[in-house]
């Protein structure tokens, strides 16, 4: 069929409109690409875009500065092994990957890599220089090693030596001398306890410990805790009372005893002389619920969550003889959560506090 003039004009108009539309879309894509490029280069973390062949497509300004490269083209098309010599490939992972990055000058630095998929053919790797964190972690480890070896060991030896003196291993001693030695022994035991709290807190915080879960009972746990705390209670003129049911559970017995001892110790510290501290335990659904009730000043509303953080403490009475550093409740929280339980405090200002925690009957903590 022959073309008519009207059809030709219509065709030319359609072609012009298509050309204009293509030009407009091309300009929009170019503008979008420029905006994406600016966003990538303005991100405050190092960013490397990698293709499925594990070759570098581009790197942003912060990433180049981190690795000491001047131009993106120096890395474009290179395998990731050039900058991450310990890695053969990078794939999406929900957790950051810690490895060593190789700078252009040959220096190695510790980095954390957060890997995300952008499209089917691209991977985004965010880099964070953790050199300072790595240095502080090494300092912390060296400090803990020093505390463990250079403080705890000699303190324990001194305590043992004082016990031998009181027991008469070196001859009879006067009553006055015995009292002074007992005071010194109590101070050493307090220092050993503080050192142990510090080491335990760091161990829990790093996750570098496992539970030894075994069948046990609430009565066995509570009785062991009360026996351990009885001496402190008598010295403070505080009476310990228990109301428990003898229920079976699977848990790390020593760790649960430690939790209760810490809570009883706090209760004694904040209770007036002549007061009572009540320990209860019994089934609560699929958990065992433990409670330690005191008659102290109570916990203010705004501190009922904060007191479970490290180094957080309530204001202590001036007459308090045994002061801590604010690690006891943090340790309790870590041990309870390791058992997959919960811990909290119920309190009324001026009317005492009740610290509560649950342990599942069948603990699913790591063993």
Short mmCIF file of C-alpha atoms in Angstrom, two decimals:
data_model
loop_
_atom_site.label_atom_id
_atom_site.label_comp_id
_atom_site.label_asym_id
_atom_site.label_seq_id
_atom_site.Cartn_x
_atom_site.Cartn_y
_atom_site.Cartn_z
CA UNK A 1 0.00 0.00 0.00
CA UNK A 2 1.53 3.40 -0.98
CA UNK A 3 2.31 5.91 1.74
CA UNK A 4 0.18 8.98 1.89
CA UNK A 5 1.55 12.39 2.80
CA UNK A 6 -0.44 12.39 6.02
CA UNK A 7 1.01 9.00 7.04
CA UNK A 8 4.59 10.15 6.35
CA UNK A 9 4.13 13.27 8.43
CA UNK A 10 2.69 11.24 11.25
CA UNK A 11 5.61 8.77 11.11
CA UNK A 12 8.18 11.58 11.18
CA UNK A 13 6.41 13.15 14.15
CA UNK A 14 6.42 9.81 16.01
CA UNK A 15 10.14 9.31 15.29
CA UNK A 16 10.91 12.80 16.57
CA UNK A 17 8.94 12.11 19.73
CA UNK A 18 10.79 8.82 20.24
CA UNK A 19 14.15 10.54 19.73
CA UNK A 20 13.17 13.22 22.23
CA UNK A 21 12.00 10.59 24.71
CA UNK A 22 15.24 8.58 24.32
CA UNK A 23 17.30 11.75 24.78
CA UNK A 24 15.33 12.68 27.88
CA UNK A 25 15.68 9.21 29.41
CA UNK A 26 19.40 9.12 28.58
CA UNK A 27 19.86 12.47 30.29
CA UNK A 28 17.87 11.21 33.31
CA UNK A 29 20.00 8.05 33.51
CA UNK A 30 23.19 10.08 33.25
CA UNK A 31 21.94 12.41 35.97
CA UNK A 32 20.97 9.45 38.15
CA UNK A 33 24.36 7.85 37.58
CA UNK A 34 26.11 11.08 38.56
CA UNK A 35 24.00 11.36 41.72
CA UNK A 36 24.79 7.72 42.64
CA UNK A 37 28.49 8.40 42.04
CA UNK A 38 28.37 11.45 44.32
CA UNK A 39 26.54 9.45 47.00
CA UNK A 40 29.09 6.63 46.83
CA UNK A 41 32.01 9.01 47.12
CA UNK A 42 30.41 10.96 49.98
CA UNK A 43 29.88 7.89 52.18
CA UNK A 44 32.11 8.32 55.27
CA UNK A 45 33.25 4.68 55.11
CA UNK A 46 35.55 3.10 52.56
CA UNK A 47 33.55 1.46 49.78
CA UNK A 48 34.68 -1.03 47.15
CA UNK A 49 32.32 -2.27 44.43
CA UNK A 50 33.18 -5.80 43.28
CA UNK A 51 31.76 -7.84 40.41
CA UNK A 52 30.95 -11.54 40.39
CA UNK A 53 34.41 -12.35 39.06
CA UNK A 54 35.77 -10.92 42.33
CA UNK A 55 37.37 -8.01 40.52
CA UNK A 56 37.17 -4.40 41.66
CA UNK A 57 34.80 -2.18 39.67
CA UNK A 58 35.37 1.06 41.59
CA UNK A 59 36.41 2.44 44.97
CA UNK A 60 35.28 5.64 46.66
CA UNK A 61 37.48 8.45 47.94
CA UNK A 62 37.57 7.27 51.56
CA UNK A 63 38.49 3.76 50.43
CA UNK A 64 41.36 5.08 48.29
CA UNK A 65 42.63 7.20 51.17
CA UNK A 66 42.42 4.19 53.48
CA UNK A 67 44.48 2.06 51.09
CA UNK A 68 46.75 4.95 49.97
CA UNK A 69 45.80 4.86 46.26
CA UNK A 70 45.64 8.08 44.25
CA UNK A 71 43.28 7.13 41.41
CA UNK A 72 40.38 4.66 41.09
CA UNK A 73 41.87 3.32 37.85
CA UNK A 74 44.81 1.90 39.81
CA UNK A 75 42.44 -0.67 41.29
CA UNK A 76 39.82 -1.07 38.56
CA UNK A 77 39.78 -4.63 37.22
CA UNK A 78 42.18 -5.92 39.90
CA UNK A 79 41.37 -9.05 41.91
CA UNK A 80 40.42 -8.51 45.55
CA UNK A 81 43.55 -10.36 46.64
CA UNK A 82 45.51 -7.22 45.79
CA UNK A 83 43.99 -5.34 48.74
CA UNK A 84 42.82 -8.32 50.86
CA UNK A 85 45.67 -10.85 50.60
CA UNK A 86 44.05 -13.24 53.11
CA UNK A 87 40.81 -13.54 51.08
CA UNK A 88 40.06 -15.39 47.88
CA UNK A 89 36.54 -14.04 47.47
CA UNK A 90 33.93 -11.83 49.10
CA UNK A 91 30.29 -12.83 49.40
CA UNK A 92 27.31 -11.41 51.25
CA UNK A 93 27.44 -12.06 55.00
CA UNK A 94 25.18 -10.78 57.83
CA UNK A 95 28.15 -10.26 60.15
CA UNK A 96 31.24 -8.11 59.55
CA UNK A 97 34.39 -9.90 58.44
CA UNK A 98 37.67 -8.96 60.11
CA UNK A 99 40.81 -9.33 58.01
CA UNK A 100 44.01 -7.49 57.02
CA UNK A 101 44.04 -4.93 54.19
CA UNK A 102 47.20 -4.26 52.17
CA UNK A 103 47.95 -0.60 51.45
CA UNK A 104 49.74 0.48 48.28
CA UNK A 105 52.91 1.14 50.29
CA UNK A 106 52.90 -2.48 51.59
CA UNK A 107 51.63 -1.72 55.10
CA UNK A 108 48.98 -4.04 56.49
CA UNK A 109 46.12 -2.70 58.61
CA UNK A 110 43.24 -4.52 60.36
CA UNK A 111 39.84 -3.78 58.83
CA UNK A 112 36.23 -4.89 59.20
CA UNK A 113 34.34 -5.53 55.97
CA UNK A 114 30.55 -5.26 55.74
CA UNK A 115 29.45 -7.05 52.55
CA UNK A 116 26.10 -6.30 50.85
CA UNK A 117 24.62 -7.27 47.50
CA UNK A 118 23.60 -4.32 45.33
CA UNK A 119 22.39 -6.09 42.20
CA UNK A 120 22.76 -9.58 40.79
CA UNK A 121 26.20 -8.76 39.41
CA UNK A 122 27.67 -6.38 42.01
CA UNK A 123 28.80 -6.60 45.61
CA UNK A 124 29.33 -3.60 47.88
CA UNK A 125 32.05 -3.94 50.52
CA UNK A 126 32.26 -1.24 53.20
CA UNK A 127 35.65 -0.97 54.90
CA UNK A 128 36.33 0.31 58.38
CA UNK A 129 39.83 0.80 59.74
CA UNK A 130 39.90 -0.89 63.19
CA UNK A 131 43.58 -0.26 63.93
CA UNK A 132 42.78 1.75 67.08
CA UNK A 133 40.21 -0.79 68.24
CA UNK A 134 42.71 -3.57 67.60
CA UNK A 135 45.35 -1.70 69.63
CA UNK A 136 42.94 -1.12 72.53
CA UNK A 137 41.89 -4.78 72.45
CA UNK A 138 45.52 -5.85 72.72
CA UNK A 139 46.02 -3.44 75.63
CA UNK A 140 42.92 -4.84 77.32
CA UNK A 141 44.17 -8.40 76.90
CA UNK A 142 47.60 -7.47 78.25
CA UNK A 143 45.97 -5.72 81.20
CA UNK A 144 43.80 -8.73 82.02
CA UNK A 145 46.81 -11.03 81.79
CA UNK A 146 48.67 -8.73 84.17
CA UNK A 147 45.73 -8.61 86.59
CA UNK A 148 45.33 -12.37 86.50
CA UNK A 149 49.00 -13.23 86.94
CA UNK A 150 50.56 -10.30 88.80
CA UNK A 151 47.68 -9.52 91.19
CA UNK A 152 45.46 -12.53 91.75
CA UNK A 153 48.22 -15.08 92.25
CA UNK A 154 50.22 -13.16 94.91
CA UNK A 155 47.01 -12.07 96.65
CA UNK A 156 45.89 -15.68 96.91
CA UNK A 157 49.31 -16.66 98.28
CA UNK A 158 49.14 -13.89 100.90
CA UNK A 159 45.67 -14.99 101.95
CA UNK A 160 46.84 -18.58 102.35
CA UNK A 161 49.84 -17.41 104.41
CA UNK A 162 47.58 -15.39 106.74
CA UNK A 163 45.29 -18.40 107.19
CA UNK A 164 48.31 -20.46 108.25
CA UNK A 165 49.28 -17.79 110.81
CA UNK A 166 45.78 -17.75 112.33
CA UNK A 167 45.75 -21.57 112.40
CA UNK A 168 48.94 -21.51 114.51
CA UNK A 169 51.26 -23.02 111.90
CA UNK A 170 54.03 -20.67 113.08
CA UNK A 171 53.25 -20.77 116.77
CA UNK A 172 50.65 -19.30 119.08
CA UNK A 173 49.50 -15.72 118.44
CA UNK A 174 47.70 -13.27 120.70
CA UNK A 175 44.01 -12.50 120.29
CA UNK A 176 44.81 -8.92 119.26
CA UNK A 177 47.24 -10.14 116.63
CA UNK A 178 44.68 -12.67 115.41
CA UNK A 179 42.06 -9.93 114.94
CA UNK A 180 44.48 -7.82 112.94
CA UNK A 181 45.38 -10.77 110.76
CA UNK A 182 41.69 -11.52 110.19
CA UNK A 183 41.15 -7.92 109.05
CA UNK A 184 44.06 -8.21 106.64
CA UNK A 185 42.70 -11.52 105.34
CA UNK A 186 39.26 -9.95 104.78
CA UNK A 187 40.84 -7.11 102.80
CA UNK A 188 42.79 -9.58 100.66
CA UNK A 189 39.65 -11.65 100.04
CA UNK A 190 37.84 -8.48 98.97
CA UNK A 191 40.62 -7.60 96.54
CA UNK A 192 40.64 -11.14 95.11
CA UNK A 193 36.87 -10.92 94.71
CA UNK A 194 37.16 -7.60 92.84
CA UNK A 195 39.87 -9.02 90.57
CA UNK A 196 37.72 -12.09 89.85
CA UNK A 197 34.74 -9.85 89.08
CA UNK A 198 36.81 -7.84 86.63
CA UNK A 199 38.11 -10.96 84.85
CA UNK A 200 34.66 -12.58 84.77
CA UNK A 201 33.07 -9.41 83.43
CA UNK A 202 35.58 -9.15 80.60
CA UNK A 203 35.19 -12.82 79.79
CA UNK A 204 31.39 -12.52 79.64
CA UNK A 205 31.60 -9.34 77.59
CA UNK A 206 33.85 -11.00 75.02
CA UNK A 207 31.66 -14.14 74.91
CA UNK A 208 34.75 -16.23 75.57
CA UNK A 209 33.21 -18.71 77.99
CA UNK A 210 30.89 -21.71 77.91
CA UNK A 211 28.28 -23.05 80.30
CA UNK A 212 28.65 -26.47 81.90
CA UNK A 213 24.97 -27.44 82.01
CA UNK A 214 24.06 -30.46 84.14
CA UNK A 215 20.91 -31.71 85.91
CA UNK A 216 20.44 -30.01 89.28
CA UNK A 217 17.67 -28.76 91.60
CA UNK A 218 16.55 -25.42 92.97
CA UNK A 219 17.13 -26.61 96.54
CA UNK A 220 20.72 -27.61 95.82
CA UNK A 221 21.43 -24.26 94.13
CA UNK A 222 19.82 -22.09 96.83
CA UNK A 223 21.37 -24.05 99.72
CA UNK A 224 24.86 -23.68 98.22
CA UNK A 225 24.31 -19.93 97.76
CA UNK A 226 23.04 -19.47 101.33
CA UNK A 227 25.97 -21.44 102.76
CA UNK A 228 28.40 -19.20 100.87
CA UNK A 229 26.74 -15.98 102.07
CA UNK A 230 26.01 -16.97 105.66
CA UNK A 231 29.25 -15.58 107.07
CA UNK A 232 28.71 -12.15 105.49
CA UNK A 233 25.09 -12.12 106.70
CA UNK A 234 26.08 -12.93 110.30
CA UNK A 235 28.79 -10.26 110.27
CA UNK A 236 26.20 -7.70 109.08
CA UNK A 237 23.50 -8.92 111.51
CA UNK A 238 21.20 -9.86 108.62
CA UNK A 239 19.10 -13.03 108.60
CA UNK A 240 18.80 -15.13 105.43
CA UNK A 241 15.47 -16.90 104.84
CA UNK A 242 14.48 -19.24 102.02
CA UNK A 243 11.10 -20.26 100.57
CA UNK A 244 11.67 -22.75 97.76
CA UNK A 245 10.21 -25.77 96.02
CA UNK A 246 12.62 -28.54 95.09
CA UNK A 247 12.30 -28.43 91.29
CA UNK A 248 14.61 -30.07 88.78
CA UNK A 249 16.32 -28.10 86.02
CA UNK A 250 19.30 -28.35 83.68
CA UNK A 251 21.74 -25.47 84.12
CA UNK A 252 25.28 -24.51 85.03
CA UNK A 253 24.89 -24.97 88.78
CA UNK A 254 27.97 -23.00 89.84
CA UNK A 255 27.06 -20.06 87.61
CA UNK A 256 23.50 -19.88 88.96
CA UNK A 257 24.86 -20.06 92.51
CA UNK A 258 27.17 -17.17 91.59
CA UNK A 259 24.17 -15.12 90.41
CA UNK A 260 22.26 -15.70 93.65
CA UNK A 261 25.34 -14.97 95.78
CA UNK A 262 25.85 -11.64 94.00
CA UNK A 263 22.19 -10.70 94.57
CA UNK A 264 22.31 -11.79 98.22
CA UNK A 265 25.54 -9.84 98.72
CA UNK A 266 23.90 -6.68 97.36
CA UNK A 267 20.82 -7.28 99.51
CA UNK A 268 22.96 -7.61 102.65
CA UNK A 269 24.95 -4.50 101.76
CA UNK A 270 21.87 -2.32 101.45
CA UNK A 271 19.84 -3.84 104.30
CA UNK A 272 19.82 -2.28 107.78
CA UNK A 273 21.16 -4.31 110.68
CA UNK A 274 18.60 -6.73 112.05
CA UNK A 275 16.81 -7.01 108.68
CA UNK A 276 15.99 -10.18 106.74
CA UNK A 277 16.78 -11.18 103.15
CA UNK A 278 14.33 -13.60 101.56
CA UNK A 279 15.36 -15.99 98.77
CA UNK A 280 12.57 -17.75 96.87
CA UNK A 281 12.63 -20.22 93.97
CA UNK A 282 10.00 -22.20 92.13
CA UNK A 283 8.52 -23.14 88.78
CA UNK A 284 7.14 -20.38 86.58
CA UNK A 285 5.84 -21.85 83.33
CA UNK A 286 8.77 -23.48 81.53
CA UNK A 287 11.27 -21.60 83.70
CA UNK A 288 12.47 -21.58 87.27
CA UNK A 289 11.96 -18.17 88.85
CA UNK A 290 14.46 -17.03 91.50
CA UNK A 291 13.91 -13.94 93.68
CA UNK A 292 16.01 -12.16 96.29
CA UNK A 293 14.07 -9.71 98.43
CA UNK A 294 15.65 -7.08 100.72
CA UNK A 295 14.42 -4.25 102.93
CA UNK A 296 16.85 -1.60 101.75
CA UNK A 297 16.20 1.87 100.26
CA UNK A 298 14.92 0.54 96.94
CA UNK A 299 15.96 1.32 93.36
CA UNK A 300 14.78 4.56 91.69
CA UNK A 301 12.71 4.14 88.53
CA UNK A 302 15.32 5.70 86.22
CA UNK A 303 18.02 3.25 87.36
CA UNK A 304 16.16 -0.06 87.17
CA UNK A 305 17.67 -0.84 83.79
CA UNK A 306 20.95 1.05 84.12
CA UNK A 307 22.10 -0.79 87.26
CA UNK A 308 22.66 -3.93 85.15
CA UNK A 309 25.30 -2.10 83.10
CA UNK A 310 28.97 -2.31 83.93
CA UNK A 311 30.29 0.09 86.59
CA UNK A 312 26.79 1.39 87.41
CA UNK A 313 26.05 1.65 91.12
CA UNK A 314 23.45 3.07 93.45
CA UNK A 315 24.49 5.61 96.05
CA UNK A 316 25.70 3.55 98.98
CA UNK A 317 25.21 4.44 102.65
CA UNK A 318 28.26 5.99 104.29
CA UNK A 319 28.39 3.17 106.80
CA UNK A 320 28.68 0.57 104.02
CA UNK A 321 31.77 -1.49 104.80
CA UNK A 322 31.99 -3.56 101.63
CA UNK A 323 32.03 -1.40 98.52
CA UNK A 324 32.26 -2.80 95.01
CA UNK A 325 33.04 -1.38 91.59
CA UNK A 326 29.67 -1.95 89.92
CA UNK A 327 30.33 -5.27 88.16
CA UNK A 328 28.18 -7.70 90.19
CA UNK A 329 24.83 -7.04 88.50
CA UNK A 330 26.47 -6.84 85.08
CA UNK A 331 27.94 -10.31 85.66
CA UNK A 332 24.51 -11.57 86.81
CA UNK A 333 22.90 -10.21 83.65
CA UNK A 334 25.53 -11.83 81.43
CA UNK A 335 25.21 -15.23 83.11
CA UNK A 336 21.40 -15.17 83.07
CA UNK A 337 21.30 -14.21 79.39
CA UNK A 338 23.83 -16.93 78.59
CA UNK A 339 21.25 -19.35 80.03
CA UNK A 340 18.63 -17.69 77.74
CA UNK A 341 16.86 -16.29 80.80
CA UNK A 342 15.86 -12.79 81.91
CA UNK A 343 16.73 -10.63 84.91
CA UNK A 344 15.00 -7.55 86.30
CA UNK A 345 14.26 -5.66 89.50
CA UNK A 346 10.96 -4.76 91.14
CA UNK A 347 11.20 -2.01 93.71
CA UNK A 348 9.36 0.65 95.68
CA UNK A 349 11.41 3.60 96.90
CA UNK A 350 12.01 3.26 100.62
CA UNK A 351 10.47 -0.21 100.80
CA UNK A 352 13.19 -2.51 99.52
CA UNK A 353 13.86 -4.29 96.25
CA UNK A 354 13.20 -7.69 94.74
CA UNK A 355 15.70 -8.89 92.16
CA UNK A 356 14.23 -11.58 89.94
CA UNK A 357 15.64 -13.82 87.23
CA UNK A 358 14.48 -16.84 85.26
CA UNK A 359 16.40 -19.89 84.07
CA UNK A 360 14.75 -22.28 81.56
CA UNK A 361 14.10 -25.75 82.97
CA UNK A 362 15.96 -27.18 79.97
CA UNK A 363 18.73 -24.64 79.51
CA UNK A 364 19.72 -24.15 75.87
CA UNK A 365 22.86 -22.20 76.67
CA UNK A 366 26.08 -23.31 74.99
CA UNK A 367 27.65 -26.22 76.84
#
